[in-house]
mmCIF file of C-alpha atoms in Angstrom:
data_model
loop_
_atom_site.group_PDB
_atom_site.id
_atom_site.type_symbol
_atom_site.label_atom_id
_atom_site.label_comp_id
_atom_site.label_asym_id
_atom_site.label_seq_id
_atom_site.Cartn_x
_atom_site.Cartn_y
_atom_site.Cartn_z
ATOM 1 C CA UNK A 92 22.512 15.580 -6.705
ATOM 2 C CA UNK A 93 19.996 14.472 -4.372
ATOM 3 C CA UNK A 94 21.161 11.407 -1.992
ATOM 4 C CA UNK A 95 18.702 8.474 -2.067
ATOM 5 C CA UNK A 96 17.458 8.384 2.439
ATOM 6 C CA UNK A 97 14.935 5.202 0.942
ATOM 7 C CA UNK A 98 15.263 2.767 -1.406
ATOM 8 C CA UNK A 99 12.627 4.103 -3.423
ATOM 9 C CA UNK A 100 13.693 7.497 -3.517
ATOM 10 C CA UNK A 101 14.901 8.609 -7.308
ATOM 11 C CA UNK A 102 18.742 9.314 -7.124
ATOM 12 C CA UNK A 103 19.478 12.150 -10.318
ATOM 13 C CA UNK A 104 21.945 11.303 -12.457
ATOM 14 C CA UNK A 105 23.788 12.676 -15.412
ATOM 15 C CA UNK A 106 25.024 10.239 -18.177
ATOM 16 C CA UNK A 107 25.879 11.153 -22.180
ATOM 17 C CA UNK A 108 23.683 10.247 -25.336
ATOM 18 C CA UNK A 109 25.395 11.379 -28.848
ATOM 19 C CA UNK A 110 28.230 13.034 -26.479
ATOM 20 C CA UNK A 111 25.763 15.364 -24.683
ATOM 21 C CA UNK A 112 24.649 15.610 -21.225
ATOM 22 C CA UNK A 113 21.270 13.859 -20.256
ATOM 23 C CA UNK A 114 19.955 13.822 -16.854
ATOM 24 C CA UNK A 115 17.726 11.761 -15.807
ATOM 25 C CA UNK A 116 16.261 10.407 -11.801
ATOM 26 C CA UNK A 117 16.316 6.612 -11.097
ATOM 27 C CA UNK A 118 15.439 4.200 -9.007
ATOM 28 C CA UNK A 119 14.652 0.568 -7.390
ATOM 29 C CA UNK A 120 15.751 -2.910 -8.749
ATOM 30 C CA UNK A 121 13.979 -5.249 -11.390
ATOM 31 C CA UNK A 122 11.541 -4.805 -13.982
ATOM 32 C CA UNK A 123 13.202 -1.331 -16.157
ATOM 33 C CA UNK A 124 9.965 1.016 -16.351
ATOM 34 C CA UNK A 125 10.736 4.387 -18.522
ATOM 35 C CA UNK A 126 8.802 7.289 -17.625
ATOM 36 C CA UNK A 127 8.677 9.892 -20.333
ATOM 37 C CA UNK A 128 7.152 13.035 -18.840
ATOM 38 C CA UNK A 129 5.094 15.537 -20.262
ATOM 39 C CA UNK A 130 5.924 19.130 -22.492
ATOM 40 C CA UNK A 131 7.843 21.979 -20.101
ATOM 41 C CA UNK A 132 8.489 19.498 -17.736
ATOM 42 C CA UNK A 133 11.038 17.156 -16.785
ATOM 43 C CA UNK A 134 12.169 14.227 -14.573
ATOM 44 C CA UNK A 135 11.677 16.023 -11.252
ATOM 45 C CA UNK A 136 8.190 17.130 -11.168
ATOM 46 C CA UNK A 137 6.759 13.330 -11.026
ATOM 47 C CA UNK A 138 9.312 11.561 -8.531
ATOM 48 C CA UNK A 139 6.074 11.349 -5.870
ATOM 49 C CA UNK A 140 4.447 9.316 -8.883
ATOM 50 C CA UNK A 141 7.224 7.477 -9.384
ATOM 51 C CA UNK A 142 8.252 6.167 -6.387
ATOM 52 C CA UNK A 143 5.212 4.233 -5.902
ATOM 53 C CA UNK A 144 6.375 1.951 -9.000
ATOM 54 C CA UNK A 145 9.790 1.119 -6.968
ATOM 55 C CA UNK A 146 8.263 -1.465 -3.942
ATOM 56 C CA UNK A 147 6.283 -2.994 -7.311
ATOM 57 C CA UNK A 148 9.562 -4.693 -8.140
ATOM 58 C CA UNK A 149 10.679 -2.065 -10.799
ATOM 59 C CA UNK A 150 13.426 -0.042 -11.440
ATOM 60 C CA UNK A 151 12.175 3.335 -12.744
ATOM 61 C CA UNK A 152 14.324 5.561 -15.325
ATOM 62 C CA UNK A 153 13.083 8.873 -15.468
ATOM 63 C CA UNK A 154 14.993 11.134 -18.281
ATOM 64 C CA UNK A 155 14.912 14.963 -18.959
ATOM 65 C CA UNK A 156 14.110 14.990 -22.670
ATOM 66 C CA UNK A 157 16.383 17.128 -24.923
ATOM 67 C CA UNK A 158 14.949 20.590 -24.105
ATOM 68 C CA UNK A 159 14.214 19.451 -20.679
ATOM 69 C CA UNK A 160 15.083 19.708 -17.336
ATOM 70 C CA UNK A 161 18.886 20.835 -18.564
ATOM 71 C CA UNK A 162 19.215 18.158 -21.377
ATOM 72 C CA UNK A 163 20.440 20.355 -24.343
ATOM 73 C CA UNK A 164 18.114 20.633 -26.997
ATOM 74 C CA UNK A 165 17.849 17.811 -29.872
ATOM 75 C CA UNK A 166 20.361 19.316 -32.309
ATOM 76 C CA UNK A 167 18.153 19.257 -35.464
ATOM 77 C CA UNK A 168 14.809 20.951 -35.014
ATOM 78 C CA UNK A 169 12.096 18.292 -33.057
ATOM 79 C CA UNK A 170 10.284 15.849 -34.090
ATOM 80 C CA UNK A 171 8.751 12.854 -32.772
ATOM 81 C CA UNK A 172 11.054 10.268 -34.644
ATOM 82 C CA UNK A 173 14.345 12.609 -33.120
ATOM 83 C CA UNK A 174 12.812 12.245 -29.872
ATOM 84 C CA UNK A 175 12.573 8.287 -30.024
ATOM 85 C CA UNK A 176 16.200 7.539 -31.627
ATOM 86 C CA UNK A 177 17.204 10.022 -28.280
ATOM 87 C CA UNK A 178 15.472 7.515 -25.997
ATOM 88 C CA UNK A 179 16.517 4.392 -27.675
ATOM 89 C CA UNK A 180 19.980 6.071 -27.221
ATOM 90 C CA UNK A 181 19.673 6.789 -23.575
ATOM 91 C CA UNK A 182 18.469 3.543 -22.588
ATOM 92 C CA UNK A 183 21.948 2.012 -24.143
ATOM 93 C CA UNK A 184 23.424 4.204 -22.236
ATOM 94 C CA UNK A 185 22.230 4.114 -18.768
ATOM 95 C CA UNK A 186 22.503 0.019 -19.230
ATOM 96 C CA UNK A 187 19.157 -1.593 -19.959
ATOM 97 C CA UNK A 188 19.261 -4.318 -21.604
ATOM 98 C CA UNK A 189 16.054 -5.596 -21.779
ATOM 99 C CA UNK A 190 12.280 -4.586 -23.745
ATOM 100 C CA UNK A 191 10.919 -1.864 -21.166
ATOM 101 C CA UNK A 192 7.577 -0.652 -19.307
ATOM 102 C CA UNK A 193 7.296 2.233 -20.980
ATOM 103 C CA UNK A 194 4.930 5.252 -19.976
ATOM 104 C CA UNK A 195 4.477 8.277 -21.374
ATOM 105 C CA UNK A 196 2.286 11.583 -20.048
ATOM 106 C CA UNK A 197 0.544 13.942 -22.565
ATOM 107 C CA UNK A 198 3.737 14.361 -24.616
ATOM 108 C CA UNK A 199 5.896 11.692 -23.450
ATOM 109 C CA UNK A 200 3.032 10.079 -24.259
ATOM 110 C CA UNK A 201 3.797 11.077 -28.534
ATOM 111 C CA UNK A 202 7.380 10.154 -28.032
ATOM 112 C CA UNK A 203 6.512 6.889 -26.876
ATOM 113 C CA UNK A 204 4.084 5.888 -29.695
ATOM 114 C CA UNK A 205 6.758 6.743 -31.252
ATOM 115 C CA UNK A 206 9.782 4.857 -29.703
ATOM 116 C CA UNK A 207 7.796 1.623 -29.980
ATOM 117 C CA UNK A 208 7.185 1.832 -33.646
ATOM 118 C CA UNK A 209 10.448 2.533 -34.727
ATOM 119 C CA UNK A 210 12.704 0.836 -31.860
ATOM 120 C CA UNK A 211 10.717 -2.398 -30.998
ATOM 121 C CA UNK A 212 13.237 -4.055 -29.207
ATOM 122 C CA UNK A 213 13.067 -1.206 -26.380
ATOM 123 C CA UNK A 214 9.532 -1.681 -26.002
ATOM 124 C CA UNK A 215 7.545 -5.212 -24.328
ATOM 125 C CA UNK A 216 4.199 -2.747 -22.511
ATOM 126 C CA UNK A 217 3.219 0.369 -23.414
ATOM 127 C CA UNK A 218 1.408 2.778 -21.175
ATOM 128 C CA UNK A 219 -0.455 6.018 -22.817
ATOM 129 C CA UNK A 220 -1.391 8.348 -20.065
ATOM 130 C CA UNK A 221 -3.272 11.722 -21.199
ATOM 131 C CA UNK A 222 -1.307 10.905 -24.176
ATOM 132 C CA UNK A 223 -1.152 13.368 -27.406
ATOM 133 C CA UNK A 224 -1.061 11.719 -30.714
ATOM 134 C CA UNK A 225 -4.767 11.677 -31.686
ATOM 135 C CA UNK A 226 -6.352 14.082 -34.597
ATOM 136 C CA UNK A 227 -8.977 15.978 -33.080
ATOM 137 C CA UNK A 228 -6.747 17.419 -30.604
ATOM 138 C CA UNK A 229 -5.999 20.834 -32.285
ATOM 139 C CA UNK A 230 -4.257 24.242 -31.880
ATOM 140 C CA UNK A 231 -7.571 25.622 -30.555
ATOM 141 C CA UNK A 232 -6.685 23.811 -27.195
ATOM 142 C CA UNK A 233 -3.467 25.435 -27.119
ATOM 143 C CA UNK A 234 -4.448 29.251 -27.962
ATOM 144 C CA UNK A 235 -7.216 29.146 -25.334
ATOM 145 C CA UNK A 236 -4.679 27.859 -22.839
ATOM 146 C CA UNK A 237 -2.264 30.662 -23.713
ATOM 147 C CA UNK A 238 -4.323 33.380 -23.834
ATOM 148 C CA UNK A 239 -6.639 32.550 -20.729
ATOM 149 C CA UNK A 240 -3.844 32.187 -17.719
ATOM 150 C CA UNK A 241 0.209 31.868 -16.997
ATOM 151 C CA UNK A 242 2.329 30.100 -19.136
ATOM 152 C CA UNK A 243 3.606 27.941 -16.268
ATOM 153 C CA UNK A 244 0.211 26.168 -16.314
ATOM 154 C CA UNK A 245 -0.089 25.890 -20.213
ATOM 155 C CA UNK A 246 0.974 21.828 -20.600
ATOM 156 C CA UNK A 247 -1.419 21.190 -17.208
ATOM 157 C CA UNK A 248 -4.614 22.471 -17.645
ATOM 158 C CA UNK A 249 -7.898 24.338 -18.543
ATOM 159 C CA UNK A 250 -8.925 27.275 -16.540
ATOM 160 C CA UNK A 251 -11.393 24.809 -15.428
ATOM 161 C CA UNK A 252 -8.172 22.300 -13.994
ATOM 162 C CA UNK A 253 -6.304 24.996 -11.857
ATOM 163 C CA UNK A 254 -9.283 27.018 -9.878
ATOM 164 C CA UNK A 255 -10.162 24.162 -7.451
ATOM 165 C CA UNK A 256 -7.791 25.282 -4.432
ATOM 166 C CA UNK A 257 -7.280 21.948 -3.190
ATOM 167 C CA UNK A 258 -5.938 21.222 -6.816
ATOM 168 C CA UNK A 259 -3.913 24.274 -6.831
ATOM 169 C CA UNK A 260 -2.312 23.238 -3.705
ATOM 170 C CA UNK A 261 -1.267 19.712 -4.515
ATOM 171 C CA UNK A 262 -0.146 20.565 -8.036
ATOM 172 C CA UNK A 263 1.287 24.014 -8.892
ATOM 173 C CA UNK A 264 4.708 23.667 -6.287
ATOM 174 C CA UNK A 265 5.179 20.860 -8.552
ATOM 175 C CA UNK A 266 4.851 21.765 -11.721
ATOM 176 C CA UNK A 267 6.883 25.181 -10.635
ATOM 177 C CA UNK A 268 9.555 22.966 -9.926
ATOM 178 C CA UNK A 269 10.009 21.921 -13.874
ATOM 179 C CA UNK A 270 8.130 23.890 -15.794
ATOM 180 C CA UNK A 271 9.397 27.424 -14.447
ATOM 181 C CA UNK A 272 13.027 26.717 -14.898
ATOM 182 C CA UNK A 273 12.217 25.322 -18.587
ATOM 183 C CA UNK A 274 10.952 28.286 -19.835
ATOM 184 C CA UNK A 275 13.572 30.489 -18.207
ATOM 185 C CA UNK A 276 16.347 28.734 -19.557
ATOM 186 C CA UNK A 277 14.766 27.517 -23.196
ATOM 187 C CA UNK A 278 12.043 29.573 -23.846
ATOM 188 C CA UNK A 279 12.470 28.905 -27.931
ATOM 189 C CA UNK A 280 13.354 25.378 -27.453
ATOM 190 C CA UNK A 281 9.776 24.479 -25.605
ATOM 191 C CA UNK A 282 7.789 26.530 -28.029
ATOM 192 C CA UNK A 283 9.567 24.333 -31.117
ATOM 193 C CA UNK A 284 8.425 21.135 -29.113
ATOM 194 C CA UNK A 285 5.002 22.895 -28.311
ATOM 195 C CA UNK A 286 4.197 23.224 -32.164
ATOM 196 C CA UNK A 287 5.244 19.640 -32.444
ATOM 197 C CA UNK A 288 3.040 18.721 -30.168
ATOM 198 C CA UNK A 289 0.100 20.284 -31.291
ATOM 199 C CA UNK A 290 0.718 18.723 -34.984
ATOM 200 C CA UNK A 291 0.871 15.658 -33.913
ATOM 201 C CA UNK A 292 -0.986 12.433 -35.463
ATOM 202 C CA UNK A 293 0.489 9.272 -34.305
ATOM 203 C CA UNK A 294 -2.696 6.893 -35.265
ATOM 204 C CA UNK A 295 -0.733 4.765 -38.222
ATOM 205 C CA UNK A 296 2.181 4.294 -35.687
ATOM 206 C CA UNK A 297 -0.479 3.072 -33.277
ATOM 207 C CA UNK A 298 -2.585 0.989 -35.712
ATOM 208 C CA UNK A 299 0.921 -1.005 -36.336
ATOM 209 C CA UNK A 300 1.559 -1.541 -32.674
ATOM 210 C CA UNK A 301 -1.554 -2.923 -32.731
ATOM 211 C CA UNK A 302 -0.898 -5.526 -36.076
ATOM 212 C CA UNK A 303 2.365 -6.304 -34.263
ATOM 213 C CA UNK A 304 -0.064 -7.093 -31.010
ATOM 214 C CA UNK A 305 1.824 -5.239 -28.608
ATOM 215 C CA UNK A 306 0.293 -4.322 -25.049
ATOM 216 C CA UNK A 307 -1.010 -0.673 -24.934
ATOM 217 C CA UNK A 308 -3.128 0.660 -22.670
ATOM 218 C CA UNK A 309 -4.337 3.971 -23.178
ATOM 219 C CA UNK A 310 -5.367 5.770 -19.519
ATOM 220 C CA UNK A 311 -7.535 9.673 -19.974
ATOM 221 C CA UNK A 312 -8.764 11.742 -16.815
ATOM 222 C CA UNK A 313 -12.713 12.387 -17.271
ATOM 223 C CA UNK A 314 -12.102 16.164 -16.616
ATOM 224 C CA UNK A 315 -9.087 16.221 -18.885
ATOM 225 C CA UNK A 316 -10.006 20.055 -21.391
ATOM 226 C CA UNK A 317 -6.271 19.546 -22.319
ATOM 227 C CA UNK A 318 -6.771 16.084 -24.579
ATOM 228 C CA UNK A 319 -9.997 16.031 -25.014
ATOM 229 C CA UNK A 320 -12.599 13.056 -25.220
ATOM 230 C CA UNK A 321 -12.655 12.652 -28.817
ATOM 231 C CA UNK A 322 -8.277 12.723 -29.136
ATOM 232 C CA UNK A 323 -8.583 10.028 -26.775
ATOM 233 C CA UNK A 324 -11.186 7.910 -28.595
ATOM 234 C CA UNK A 325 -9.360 8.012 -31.362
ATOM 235 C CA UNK A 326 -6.317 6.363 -29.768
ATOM 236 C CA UNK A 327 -8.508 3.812 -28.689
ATOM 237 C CA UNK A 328 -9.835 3.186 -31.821
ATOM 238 C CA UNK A 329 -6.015 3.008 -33.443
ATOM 239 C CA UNK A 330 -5.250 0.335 -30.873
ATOM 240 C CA UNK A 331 -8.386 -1.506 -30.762
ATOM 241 C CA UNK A 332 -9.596 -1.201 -27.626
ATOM 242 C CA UNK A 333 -12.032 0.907 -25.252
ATOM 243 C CA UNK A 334 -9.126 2.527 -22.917
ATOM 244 C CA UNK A 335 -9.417 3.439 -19.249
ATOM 245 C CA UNK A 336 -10.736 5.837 -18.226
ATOM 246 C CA UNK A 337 -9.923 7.572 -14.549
ATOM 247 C CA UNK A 338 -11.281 10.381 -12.253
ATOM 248 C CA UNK A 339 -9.268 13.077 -12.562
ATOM 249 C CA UNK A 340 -7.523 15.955 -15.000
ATOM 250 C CA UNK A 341 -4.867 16.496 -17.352
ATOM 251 C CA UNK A 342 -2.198 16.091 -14.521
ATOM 252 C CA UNK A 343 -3.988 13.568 -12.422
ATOM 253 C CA UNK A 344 -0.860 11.692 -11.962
ATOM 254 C CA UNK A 345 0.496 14.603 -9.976
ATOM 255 C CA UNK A 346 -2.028 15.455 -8.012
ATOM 256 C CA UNK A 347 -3.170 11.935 -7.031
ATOM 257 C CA UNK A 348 0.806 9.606 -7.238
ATOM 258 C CA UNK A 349 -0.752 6.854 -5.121
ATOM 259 C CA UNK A 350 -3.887 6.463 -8.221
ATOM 260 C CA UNK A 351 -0.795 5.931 -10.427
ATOM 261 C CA UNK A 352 0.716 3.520 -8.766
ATOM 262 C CA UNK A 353 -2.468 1.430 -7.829
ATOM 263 C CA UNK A 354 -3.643 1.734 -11.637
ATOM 264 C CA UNK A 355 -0.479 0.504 -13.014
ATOM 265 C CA UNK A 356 0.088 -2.203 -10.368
ATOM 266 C CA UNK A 357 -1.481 -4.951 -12.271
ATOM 267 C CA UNK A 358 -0.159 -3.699 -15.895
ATOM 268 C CA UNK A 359 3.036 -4.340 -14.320
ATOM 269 C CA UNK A 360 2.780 -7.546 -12.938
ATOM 270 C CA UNK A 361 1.591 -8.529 -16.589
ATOM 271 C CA UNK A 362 4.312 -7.553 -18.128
ATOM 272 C CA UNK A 363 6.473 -9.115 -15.721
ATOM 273 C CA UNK A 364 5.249 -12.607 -16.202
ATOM 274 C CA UNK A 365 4.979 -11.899 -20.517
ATOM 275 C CA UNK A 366 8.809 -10.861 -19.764
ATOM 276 C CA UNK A 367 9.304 -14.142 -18.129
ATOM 277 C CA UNK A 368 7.179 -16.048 -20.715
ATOM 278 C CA UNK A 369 9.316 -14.599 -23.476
ATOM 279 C CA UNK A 370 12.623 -15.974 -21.517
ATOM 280 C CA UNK A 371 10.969 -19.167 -21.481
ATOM 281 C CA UNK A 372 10.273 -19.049 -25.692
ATOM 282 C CA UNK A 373 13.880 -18.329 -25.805
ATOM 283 C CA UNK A 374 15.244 -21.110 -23.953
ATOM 284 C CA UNK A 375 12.509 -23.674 -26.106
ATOM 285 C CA UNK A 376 11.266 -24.551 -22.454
ATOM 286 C CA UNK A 377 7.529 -23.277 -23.531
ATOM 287 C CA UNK A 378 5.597 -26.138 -26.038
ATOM 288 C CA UNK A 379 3.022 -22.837 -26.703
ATOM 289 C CA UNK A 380 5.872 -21.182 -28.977
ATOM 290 C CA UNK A 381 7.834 -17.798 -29.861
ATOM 291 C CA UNK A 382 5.310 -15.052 -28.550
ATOM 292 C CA UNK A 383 3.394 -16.468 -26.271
ATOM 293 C CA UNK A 384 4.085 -13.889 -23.653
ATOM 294 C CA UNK A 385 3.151 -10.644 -25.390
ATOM 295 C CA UNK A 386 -0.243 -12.226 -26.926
ATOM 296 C CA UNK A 387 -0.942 -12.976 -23.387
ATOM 297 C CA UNK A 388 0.039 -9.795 -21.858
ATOM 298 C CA UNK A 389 -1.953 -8.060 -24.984
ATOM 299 C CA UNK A 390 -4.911 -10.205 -24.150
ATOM 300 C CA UNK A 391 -4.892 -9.686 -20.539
ATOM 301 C CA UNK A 392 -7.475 -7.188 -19.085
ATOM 302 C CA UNK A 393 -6.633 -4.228 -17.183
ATOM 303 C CA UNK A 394 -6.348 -4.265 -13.973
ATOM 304 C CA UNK A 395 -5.400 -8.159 -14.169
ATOM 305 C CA UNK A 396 -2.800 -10.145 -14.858
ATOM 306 C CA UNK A 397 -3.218 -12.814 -17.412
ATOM 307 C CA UNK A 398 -4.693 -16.502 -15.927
ATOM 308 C CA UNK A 399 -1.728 -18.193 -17.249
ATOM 309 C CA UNK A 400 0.969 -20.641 -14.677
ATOM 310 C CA UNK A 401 4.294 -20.009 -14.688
ATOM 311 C CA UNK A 402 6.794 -22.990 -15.919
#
């Protein structure tokens, strides 16, 4: 286990959901962000990303999903809805005890469409990066990975993502860090999520978030071959709105950590002041009523926080 030299340095940690390990990194003080990483990776591989989130007055939990990063295996076979009751489980169990900023990558992004349907009360923001979930993203995406270069660099990218050598430089000692290990030690396991993944259609669970008028933001990279344009459209369409869309590919968040934490700098300071609006409809201090502080974080634009005092 890693010491923690800065404060916003993730620590790793082991606790126990359903009386199995989980590991998982952590870090800072205040606002409780879960990141939920992408498929053949794990908690490790996005700590440079992560650490940006900690001086924004967050503290960032970071889990190896079952499969992942040493976290045994979901003991029925995978599926989205198993992967949600896991994190809904975790966060009990590492202490949180309040609605989250939760993000999910590619698909972390799946499992937390999926978490926020079914456990609400876990969930106050939602952000979709590179997210799976949409219908036009099919198998042919994953057989012309597999069959055109390693399978270390199968969740990443295109052959068009990994021949820049600047790219190769930043990103492959990180995903190696993950991804390599994964598919030594659970080579079955990640191809059972893998054909989840590539199944997946999360647009109802989406279209519901949106009748419920919860905050999502869904973020692509314009050179993203991985989830294409149209998978991405049609999560925008689910949710009602036009998404974001960023410079960069399937793994942008890796290669570029300090675009991360600039892009999600004002997303969090929304949600901070919806959290404190919803305190406020608690304690019947706010004459606006019950709600007031998700419809204004689900009204706010991106990239600013709502024009609304605090009381």
């Amino acid at each position: 286990m890693a010491s923690a030299d800065a404060a916003d340095h993730l620590v790793w940690r082991r606790t126990t959901v359903d009386g199995r390990d989980a590991y998982y990194g952590t870090a800072g003080e205040g606002l409780a962000v879960v990141f939920l990483h992408g498929w053949a990776l794990g908690q490790r591989s996005y700590r440079r990303a992560l650490k940006r989130l900690v001086p924004l007055g967050c503290q960032v939990f970071a889990p190896a999903m079952p499969g992942f990063g040493g976290t045994p295996n979901l003991p029925d076979p995978p599926t989205f809805d198993g992967y949600a009751n896991w994190v809904a489980k975790f966060l009990e169990a590492v202490g949180v005890d309040e609605p989250a900023f939760v993000v999910g990558h590619s698909f972390g992004g799946g499992v937390a469409i999926k978490l926020a349907h079914d456990h609400p009360e876990w969930v106050r923001y939602l952000v979709l990066i590179n997210s799976v979930g949409g219908t036009t993203w099919s198998f042919a995406n994953l057989t012309q990975m597999a069959l055109s270069k390693p399978p270390w660099t199968w969740p990443f990218a295109s052959p068009n993502d990994i021949l820049p050598l600047n790219y190769m430089r930043r990103v492959l000692p990180i995903i190696a860090e993950d991804a390599i290990p994964n598919l030594i030690r659970n080579p079955l396991g990640l191809l059972n999520v893998l054909n989840l993944v590539r199944r997946a259609d999360l647009l109802s669970e989406l279209q519901e978030l949106k009748r419920r008028q919860l905050p999502v933001v869904v973020v692509w990279g314009d050179h993203d071959t991985v989830i294409p344009r149209a998978s991405f459209a049609a999560l925008c369409r689910a949710i009602g709105s036009e998404g974001e869309v960023v410079e960069g590919r399937h793994s942008w968040l890796l290669a570029d950590p300090d675009a991360f934490g600039s892009i999600l700098t004002n997303s969090i300071a929304v949600a901070k002041l919806a959290g404190q609006m919803e305190a406020q409809d608690e304690l019947g201090k706010n004459d606006a009523g019950a709600g007031l502080g998700r419809r204004a974080a689900r009204h706010a634009p991106f990239g600013s926080p709502p024009d609304v005092e605090s009381q």
